[in-house]
C-alpha cells in the first residue's frame, strides 16, 4: 500500500520507513530537513535497496500541504512524525512548538478529510502522563497538565485528532505514546542524529564513551528509586518501528475497534540511569566517565509502560532488550565517528 511518512528522515521515522518497505509498502516521505539530512535517505536505500519517494516540504505552509495531498489522493495510510521534540527548546520558544507541531497537524487533517478513507497514525509520547500516580502506566492513566510546551503539543494534538475523527467517519486514527526510544538499526546505516549537545541520555552516553564529551552528568541520585536515579522504559527503535507498521496495517485492514485508539509503546520494564550505565559498560566494555549532578527540572521520577493493551489488542510486543539497544547505539556512534 502507499504510505506517507511525514518526518520520515528523522530518527523514528527513518526506522519506520525501513520496516514499511520490508513489509512491501510503497513509502512516500515528506521532510523539511530541519532536523535530518538526505544522507538518511541513502542509509535507508542501503538497507532496503529501494529508495523511498521523497518530497522536501515544510508542513507549516498550508498551501504546500494542500497541493501535496491534491497530487496524492491515492495515499492509503499516513504516519505523522514531523514535529519539534526538544523539551528544553519548547520552554524557551513555545510559539515555535505550537506552530510547528499543531498548525501542521491541522493542515494535514483538513486534507485527510477530503480523502475517501484516511488511516492516520500519530506520534505521541508518554510525556502526556507527566508523573503518573500508578506504575506501570496504562492508557487510562490521567493525562496531567503538561510540564512543557512540547508535552502540551502532544496532549493538544491527541485532542485535535479525537475531535476530527468524531466528525468524520472516513478518518480513523491511532495515537502511539512512546516511552523512551533508543538504539539504531543493526546495520548502523541509520540511527539517532542529535544536533548539538544531546539532551537525551543514550546519545550523551555514546558521545561520552567515544570521546566527544568529557563525562556524563547524572541528573540527580536522590530520587525515591532503587538507586536514587530516575527510572525510564527504554524501547529499541526497531521495536517502535514495527509497532507503527502493525498500527497502520490495523487501520488498513479495518481491525480497529473505534475511530480513535491509543496505545502505550514500551517494554514494560523500568531501568534507572545507573543501570543503563552499568549495562552500557557491560555490553561495550567501555568505562563510562560520569558524575552525579543536580536534578534536571521537569524530570519525572519514574515512567514505564503497562504494555497489556499493545500486546493483546494491537498484537505487538517489544522483542529487543536494553542491551540490544545499547549495543546498536554504540555501533552507530562508532560509525558516525569513523565517517567524520
Ligand atoms: C532520561 C533519563 C534524565 C541526560 C525525553 C522527552 C520525551 C521523549 C524522550 C520525545 C532522565 C537522565 C539524561 C543526561 C541524565 N522525547 N539524563 N543525564 O527526559 O525521559 O524523555 O525524551 O518524545 O518526551 O521528555 O529522556 O533521555 O532526556 O532522560 O542523567 O545527560 O536520563 O534525568 O532521568 P526523558 P532523557
Short mmCIF file of C-alpha atoms and ligand atoms in Angstrom, two decimals:
data_model
loop_
_atom_site.label_atom_id
_atom_site.label_comp_id
_atom_site.label_asym_id
_atom_site.label_seq_id
_atom_site.Cartn_x
_atom_site.Cartn_y
_atom_site.Cartn_z
CA UNK A 1 0.00 0.00 0.00
CA UNK A 2 1.02 3.63 -0.43
CA UNK A 3 2.09 5.04 2.95
CA UNK A 4 3.01 8.68 3.54
CA UNK A 5 5.56 9.21 6.34
CA UNK A 6 5.98 12.81 7.46
CA UNK A 7 9.32 13.35 9.20
CA UNK A 8 10.43 10.14 7.52
CA UNK A 9 14.11 11.14 7.59
CA UNK A 10 14.07 11.59 11.37
CA UNK A 11 15.18 9.07 14.00
CA UNK A 12 12.00 7.02 14.47
CA UNK A 13 10.64 7.95 11.04
CA UNK A 14 13.62 6.51 9.13
CA UNK A 15 13.49 3.21 11.03
CA UNK A 16 9.75 3.01 10.35
CA UNK A 17 10.31 3.65 6.62
CA UNK A 18 12.70 0.67 6.54
CA UNK A 19 10.18 -1.54 8.33
CA UNK A 20 7.38 -0.43 5.97
CA UNK A 21 9.46 -1.12 2.87
CA UNK A 22 10.46 -4.52 4.21
CA UNK A 23 6.74 -5.34 4.54
CA UNK A 24 6.28 -4.41 0.88
CA UNK A 25 4.68 -0.99 1.29
CA UNK A 26 5.45 1.88 -1.09
CA UNK A 27 6.73 4.76 1.04
CA UNK A 28 6.40 8.47 0.33
CA UNK A 29 8.45 10.68 2.69
CA UNK A 30 7.79 14.33 3.45
CA UNK A 31 10.53 16.08 5.43
CA UNK A 32 11.71 19.70 5.67
CA UNK A 33 15.26 18.56 6.59
CA UNK A 34 15.26 20.92 9.62
CA UNK A 35 16.36 18.08 11.90
CA UNK A 36 17.64 15.46 9.42
CA UNK A 37 19.63 15.13 6.20
CA UNK A 38 19.44 13.47 2.80
CA UNK A 39 22.20 11.10 4.00
CA UNK A 40 19.41 9.31 5.88
CA UNK A 41 17.71 8.59 2.54
CA UNK A 42 20.97 6.95 1.38
CA UNK A 43 21.09 4.93 4.59
CA UNK A 44 17.54 3.67 4.08
CA UNK A 45 18.35 2.71 0.49
CA UNK A 46 21.48 0.84 1.56
CA UNK A 47 19.36 -1.28 3.91
CA UNK A 48 16.31 -1.96 1.71
CA UNK A 49 17.80 -1.39 -1.78
CA UNK A 50 14.67 0.69 -2.51
CA UNK A 51 14.81 4.50 -2.40
CA UNK A 52 11.59 5.87 -0.93
CA UNK A 53 9.86 8.72 -2.76
CA UNK A 54 10.98 11.96 -1.10
CA UNK A 55 9.48 15.48 -1.12
CA UNK A 56 11.13 18.34 0.76
CA UNK A 57 8.16 20.17 2.19
CA UNK A 58 7.54 22.44 5.18
CA UNK A 59 4.20 21.43 6.68
CA UNK A 60 3.81 24.93 8.13
CA UNK A 61 3.00 26.05 4.61
CA UNK A 62 -0.72 25.34 4.34
CA UNK A 63 -0.82 25.78 0.55
CA UNK A 64 2.06 23.29 0.08
CA UNK A 65 0.28 20.74 2.24
CA UNK A 66 -2.92 21.19 0.24
CA UNK A 67 -1.10 20.86 -3.10
CA UNK A 68 0.72 17.75 -1.93
CA UNK A 69 -2.48 15.95 -0.98
CA UNK A 70 -4.24 17.05 -4.16
CA UNK A 71 -1.45 15.30 -6.05
CA UNK A 72 -1.54 12.25 -3.74
CA UNK A 73 -5.21 11.41 -3.37
CA UNK A 74 -4.33 7.69 -3.53
CA UNK A 75 -2.43 7.62 -0.24
CA UNK A 76 -3.63 4.65 1.84
CA UNK A 77 -2.04 5.47 5.20
CA UNK A 78 -0.30 8.41 6.86
CA UNK A 79 2.23 8.14 9.70
CA UNK A 80 2.86 11.58 11.14
CA UNK A 81 6.25 12.01 12.84
CA UNK A 82 7.14 15.52 11.69
CA UNK A 83 7.33 17.75 14.78
CA UNK A 84 9.79 19.55 17.02
CA UNK A 85 10.64 17.42 20.05
CA UNK A 86 13.20 19.11 22.29
CA UNK A 87 11.60 19.67 25.71
CA UNK A 88 14.04 22.39 26.76
CA UNK A 89 13.78 24.26 23.45
CA UNK A 90 9.99 24.21 23.75
CA UNK A 91 10.22 26.02 27.10
CA UNK A 92 12.42 28.70 25.50
CA UNK A 93 10.35 29.05 22.33
CA UNK A 94 6.78 27.83 22.88
CA UNK A 95 5.22 29.52 19.85
CA UNK A 96 7.67 27.72 17.55
CA UNK A 97 6.33 24.46 19.01
CA UNK A 98 2.66 25.39 18.77
CA UNK A 99 3.13 26.44 15.15
CA UNK A 100 5.32 23.54 14.08
CA UNK A 101 3.51 20.78 15.97
CA UNK A 102 -0.11 21.89 15.85
CA UNK A 103 -0.74 24.16 12.86
CA UNK A 104 0.84 21.46 10.69
CA UNK A 105 -1.33 18.73 12.21
CA UNK A 106 -4.45 20.76 11.49
CA UNK A 107 -3.43 21.36 7.86
CA UNK A 108 -2.83 17.63 7.32
CA UNK A 109 -6.14 16.62 8.92
CA UNK A 110 -8.00 19.18 6.81
CA UNK A 111 -6.63 17.47 3.70
CA UNK A 112 -7.29 13.95 5.02
CA UNK A 113 -10.96 14.82 5.50
CA UNK A 114 -11.23 15.14 1.71
CA UNK A 115 -9.98 11.59 1.07
CA UNK A 116 -12.33 8.61 0.59
CA UNK A 117 -10.70 7.00 3.66
CA UNK A 118 -7.79 8.17 5.82
CA UNK A 119 -5.77 5.94 8.12
CA UNK A 120 -3.74 8.20 10.39
CA UNK A 121 -1.03 7.23 12.88
CA UNK A 122 0.07 9.95 15.32
CA UNK A 123 3.43 10.08 17.05
CA UNK A 124 2.59 10.83 20.68
CA UNK A 125 4.56 10.43 23.90
CA UNK A 126 4.37 9.11 27.45
CA UNK A 127 5.15 12.68 28.41
CA UNK A 128 1.37 13.26 28.36
CA UNK A 129 1.15 11.33 31.65
CA UNK A 130 3.61 13.57 33.50
CA UNK A 131 4.47 11.81 36.77
CA UNK A 132 1.85 9.06 36.75
CA UNK A 133 0.24 8.21 40.10
CA UNK A 134 0.49 4.49 39.41
CA UNK A 135 3.17 2.35 37.76
CA UNK A 136 3.24 0.67 35.30
CA UNK A 137 1.33 3.29 33.30
CA UNK A 138 -1.81 2.21 31.43
CA UNK A 139 -3.55 4.13 28.62
CA UNK A 140 -6.28 5.05 31.15
CA UNK A 141 -3.84 6.90 33.37
CA UNK A 142 -4.92 10.54 33.61
CA UNK A 143 -3.32 12.99 31.21
CA UNK A 144 -1.69 15.51 33.54
CA UNK A 145 -1.03 19.23 32.99
CA UNK A 146 1.96 19.27 30.64
CA UNK A 147 5.39 20.01 32.09
CA UNK A 148 6.50 21.67 28.84
CA UNK A 149 5.02 23.23 25.69
CA UNK A 150 6.37 20.18 23.82
CA UNK A 151 4.35 17.86 26.05
CA UNK A 152 1.37 20.19 25.67
CA UNK A 153 1.53 19.90 21.88
CA UNK A 154 1.26 16.12 22.20
CA UNK A 155 -1.74 16.41 24.51
CA UNK A 156 -3.48 19.00 22.34
CA UNK A 157 -2.55 17.05 19.22
CA UNK A 158 -4.35 13.99 20.54
CA UNK A 159 -7.44 16.09 21.33
CA UNK A 160 -7.43 17.63 17.82
CA UNK A 161 -7.29 14.17 16.25
CA UNK A 162 -10.03 12.82 18.54
CA UNK A 163 -12.31 15.72 17.58
CA UNK A 164 -11.54 15.29 13.88
CA UNK A 165 -12.30 11.54 13.89
CA UNK A 166 -15.55 12.19 15.76
CA UNK A 167 -16.97 14.36 12.97
CA UNK A 168 -15.56 12.40 10.04
CA UNK A 169 -16.20 8.69 9.80
CA UNK A 170 -13.76 8.42 6.89
CA UNK A 171 -10.91 9.34 9.27
CA UNK A 172 -9.55 6.59 11.54
CA UNK A 173 -6.62 7.29 13.85
CA UNK A 174 -4.26 5.66 16.32
CA UNK A 175 -2.08 7.65 18.73
CA UNK A 176 1.09 5.84 19.77
CA UNK A 177 2.53 7.04 23.09
CA UNK A 178 6.24 6.25 23.01
CA UNK A 179 8.23 5.77 26.16
CA UNK A 180 11.98 6.29 25.64
CA UNK A 181 13.09 5.40 22.09
CA UNK A 182 16.77 4.40 21.87
CA UNK A 183 19.18 2.39 19.72
CA UNK A 184 19.78 2.18 15.97
CA UNK A 185 19.34 -0.15 13.02
CA UNK A 186 21.75 -3.14 13.47
CA UNK A 187 23.35 -2.31 10.08
CA UNK A 188 24.49 1.07 11.52
CA UNK A 189 23.29 2.66 8.26
CA UNK A 190 20.70 4.77 10.14
CA UNK A 191 20.41 5.92 13.77
CA UNK A 192 19.88 8.91 16.00
CA UNK A 193 21.46 12.19 14.77
CA UNK A 194 21.19 14.64 17.67
CA UNK A 195 22.06 18.20 16.68
CA UNK A 196 24.47 19.94 19.08
CA UNK A 197 24.76 18.76 22.69
CA UNK A 198 22.47 15.73 23.12
CA UNK A 199 19.60 16.32 25.54
CA UNK A 200 18.74 12.62 25.79
CA UNK A 201 20.62 10.07 27.87
CA UNK A 202 21.74 7.47 25.33
CA UNK A 203 23.31 9.75 22.71
CA UNK A 204 25.07 11.62 25.52
CA UNK A 205 26.41 8.29 26.83
CA UNK A 206 27.68 7.14 23.44
CA UNK A 207 29.25 10.53 22.65
CA UNK A 208 31.00 10.45 26.05
CA UNK A 209 32.23 6.89 25.50
CA UNK A 210 33.62 7.78 22.08
CA UNK A 211 35.42 10.82 23.50
CA UNK A 212 33.25 13.62 22.12
CA UNK A 213 32.08 14.61 25.66
CA UNK A 214 34.21 14.70 28.80
CA UNK A 215 31.77 12.95 31.13
CA UNK A 216 28.09 12.21 31.62
CA UNK A 217 26.24 14.22 34.25
CA UNK A 218 23.72 12.02 36.04
CA UNK A 219 20.88 14.40 36.83
CA UNK A 220 20.29 13.54 40.48
CA UNK A 221 20.70 10.44 42.62
CA UNK A 222 18.39 11.43 45.45
CA UNK A 223 15.10 10.29 43.90
CA UNK A 224 12.88 7.74 45.68
CA UNK A 225 14.02 4.88 43.40
CA UNK A 226 16.11 1.70 43.81
CA UNK A 227 19.41 3.58 43.45
CA UNK A 228 18.26 7.19 43.64
CA UNK A 229 18.37 7.83 39.88
CA UNK A 230 15.35 8.22 37.59
CA UNK A 231 13.69 5.18 36.03
CA UNK A 232 12.57 5.01 32.40
CA UNK A 233 11.21 2.46 29.91
CA UNK A 234 13.83 2.34 27.13
CA UNK A 235 12.40 0.85 23.94
CA UNK A 236 14.51 -0.18 20.92
CA UNK A 237 13.70 1.98 17.91
CA UNK A 238 13.41 -1.21 15.81
CA UNK A 239 10.57 -2.42 18.04
CA UNK A 240 9.00 1.00 17.83
CA UNK A 241 9.20 0.97 14.03
CA UNK A 242 7.50 -2.43 13.89
CA UNK A 243 4.70 -1.14 16.10
CA UNK A 244 3.99 1.60 13.52
CA UNK A 245 3.70 -0.96 10.73
CA UNK A 246 1.32 -3.06 12.84
CA UNK A 247 -0.74 0.03 13.70
CA UNK A 248 -1.14 1.36 10.15
CA UNK A 249 -1.99 -2.16 8.89
CA UNK A 250 -4.58 -2.42 11.67
CA UNK A 251 -6.35 0.58 10.14
CA UNK A 252 -5.77 -0.52 6.53
CA UNK A 253 -7.41 -3.85 7.38
CA UNK A 254 -10.23 -2.18 9.37
CA UNK A 255 -9.29 -4.13 12.50
CA UNK A 256 -9.52 -1.09 14.75
CA UNK A 257 -12.25 -1.15 17.41
CA UNK A 258 -13.01 2.56 17.27
CA UNK A 259 -12.22 5.62 15.15
CA UNK A 260 -9.60 6.79 17.65
CA UNK A 261 -7.36 4.40 19.61
CA UNK A 262 -4.40 4.99 21.92
CA UNK A 263 -1.55 2.57 22.70
CA UNK A 264 1.47 2.82 25.01
CA UNK A 265 4.64 1.64 23.31
CA UNK A 266 7.21 0.44 25.82
CA UNK A 267 8.88 -2.73 27.04
CA UNK A 268 7.08 -2.69 30.40
CA UNK A 269 10.46 -2.69 32.20
CA UNK A 270 11.93 0.31 34.00
CA UNK A 271 15.69 0.88 34.25
CA UNK A 272 17.47 3.51 36.33
CA UNK A 273 20.14 5.79 34.87
CA UNK A 274 22.83 3.89 36.80
CA UNK A 275 21.51 0.57 35.49
CA UNK A 276 21.71 1.94 31.95
CA UNK A 277 25.31 2.98 32.57
CA UNK A 278 26.18 -0.44 34.00
CA UNK A 279 24.54 -2.22 31.06
CA UNK A 280 26.33 0.04 28.58
CA UNK A 281 29.71 -0.69 30.20
CA UNK A 282 28.99 -4.43 30.20
CA UNK A 283 27.85 -4.53 26.58
CA UNK A 284 30.57 -2.29 25.13
CA UNK A 285 33.40 -2.99 27.61
CA UNK A 286 33.82 0.81 27.69
CA UNK A 287 34.27 2.57 31.04
CA UNK A 288 31.87 5.49 31.13
CA UNK A 289 33.11 8.61 32.99
CA UNK A 290 30.21 10.20 34.86
CA UNK A 291 29.47 12.38 37.86
CA UNK A 292 26.37 12.91 39.95
CA UNK A 293 24.91 16.36 39.18
CA UNK A 294 21.87 18.34 40.24
CA UNK A 295 18.38 17.16 39.32
CA UNK A 296 17.10 18.39 35.93
CA UNK A 297 13.91 20.48 36.29
CA UNK A 298 10.86 18.74 34.80
CA UNK A 299 12.18 15.21 35.13
CA UNK A 300 9.64 12.68 36.40
CA UNK A 301 10.91 10.17 38.96
CA UNK A 302 9.81 7.04 37.11
CA UNK A 303 7.85 6.09 34.00
CA UNK A 304 7.40 2.66 32.45
CA UNK A 305 4.55 1.21 30.43
CA UNK A 306 1.79 -1.26 31.12
CA UNK A 307 2.02 -2.99 27.73
CA UNK A 308 -1.13 -5.15 28.06
CA UNK A 309 -3.24 -3.22 25.53
CA UNK A 310 -0.48 -3.04 22.91
CA UNK A 311 0.36 -6.72 23.40
CA UNK A 312 -3.21 -8.06 23.36
CA UNK A 313 -5.18 -5.57 21.29
CA UNK A 314 -2.64 -4.16 18.87
CA UNK A 315 -0.91 -7.54 18.71
CA UNK A 316 2.59 -6.13 19.19
CA UNK A 317 5.22 -6.86 21.85
CA UNK A 318 8.71 -5.39 22.15
CA UNK A 319 11.25 -8.11 21.34
CA UNK A 320 14.59 -6.42 21.94
CA UNK A 321 16.37 -5.72 25.23
CA UNK A 322 18.11 -2.71 26.72
CA UNK A 323 21.44 -4.42 25.98
CA UNK A 324 20.45 -4.90 22.31
CA UNK A 325 19.56 -1.23 22.05
CA UNK A 326 22.75 0.00 23.74
CA UNK A 327 24.88 -2.28 21.57
CA UNK A 328 23.25 -0.91 18.39
CA UNK A 329 23.57 2.69 19.64
CA UNK A 330 27.28 2.12 20.30
CA UNK A 331 27.86 0.54 16.86
CA UNK A 332 26.09 3.53 15.27
CA UNK A 333 28.18 6.03 17.28
CA UNK A 334 31.40 4.31 16.14
CA UNK A 335 30.19 4.52 12.53
CA UNK A 336 29.49 8.26 12.94
CA UNK A 337 32.95 8.80 14.42
CA UNK A 338 34.65 6.94 11.59
CA UNK A 339 32.68 8.89 8.98
CA UNK A 340 33.73 12.31 10.36
C1 LIG B 1 16.24 10.00 30.54
C2 LIG B 1 16.82 9.97 31.94
C3 LIG B 1 17.35 12.13 32.83
C4 LIG B 1 20.56 13.10 30.05
C5 LIG B 1 12.50 12.81 26.84
C6 LIG B 1 11.25 13.58 26.50
C7 LIG B 1 10.21 12.62 25.99
C8 LIG B 1 10.75 11.83 24.84
C9 LIG B 1 12.01 11.08 25.29
C10 LIG B 1 10.20 12.83 22.74
C11 LIG B 1 16.27 11.08 32.82
C12 LIG B 1 18.61 11.30 32.66
C13 LIG B 1 19.52 12.46 30.70
C14 LIG B 1 21.78 13.33 30.73
C15 LIG B 1 20.87 12.24 32.66
N1 LIG B 1 11.07 12.67 23.76
N2 LIG B 1 19.70 12.03 31.97
N3 LIG B 1 21.90 12.88 32.02
O1 LIG B 1 13.53 13.08 29.71
O2 LIG B 1 12.79 10.64 29.94
O3 LIG B 1 12.21 11.93 27.88
O4 LIG B 1 12.95 12.07 25.74
O5 LIG B 1 9.12 12.32 22.59
O6 LIG B 1 9.10 13.37 25.58
O7 LIG B 1 10.77 14.17 27.68
O8 LIG B 1 14.56 11.26 28.28
O9 LIG B 1 16.87 10.71 27.67
O10 LIG B 1 16.31 13.11 28.31
O11 LIG B 1 16.36 11.34 30.06
O12 LIG B 1 21.01 11.85 33.85
O13 LIG B 1 22.75 13.92 30.19
O14 LIG B 1 18.23 10.20 31.86
O15 LIG B 1 17.40 12.84 34.08
O16 LIG B 1 16.14 10.56 34.13
P1 LIG B 1 13.26 11.76 29.08
P2 LIG B 1 16.08 11.66 28.51
#
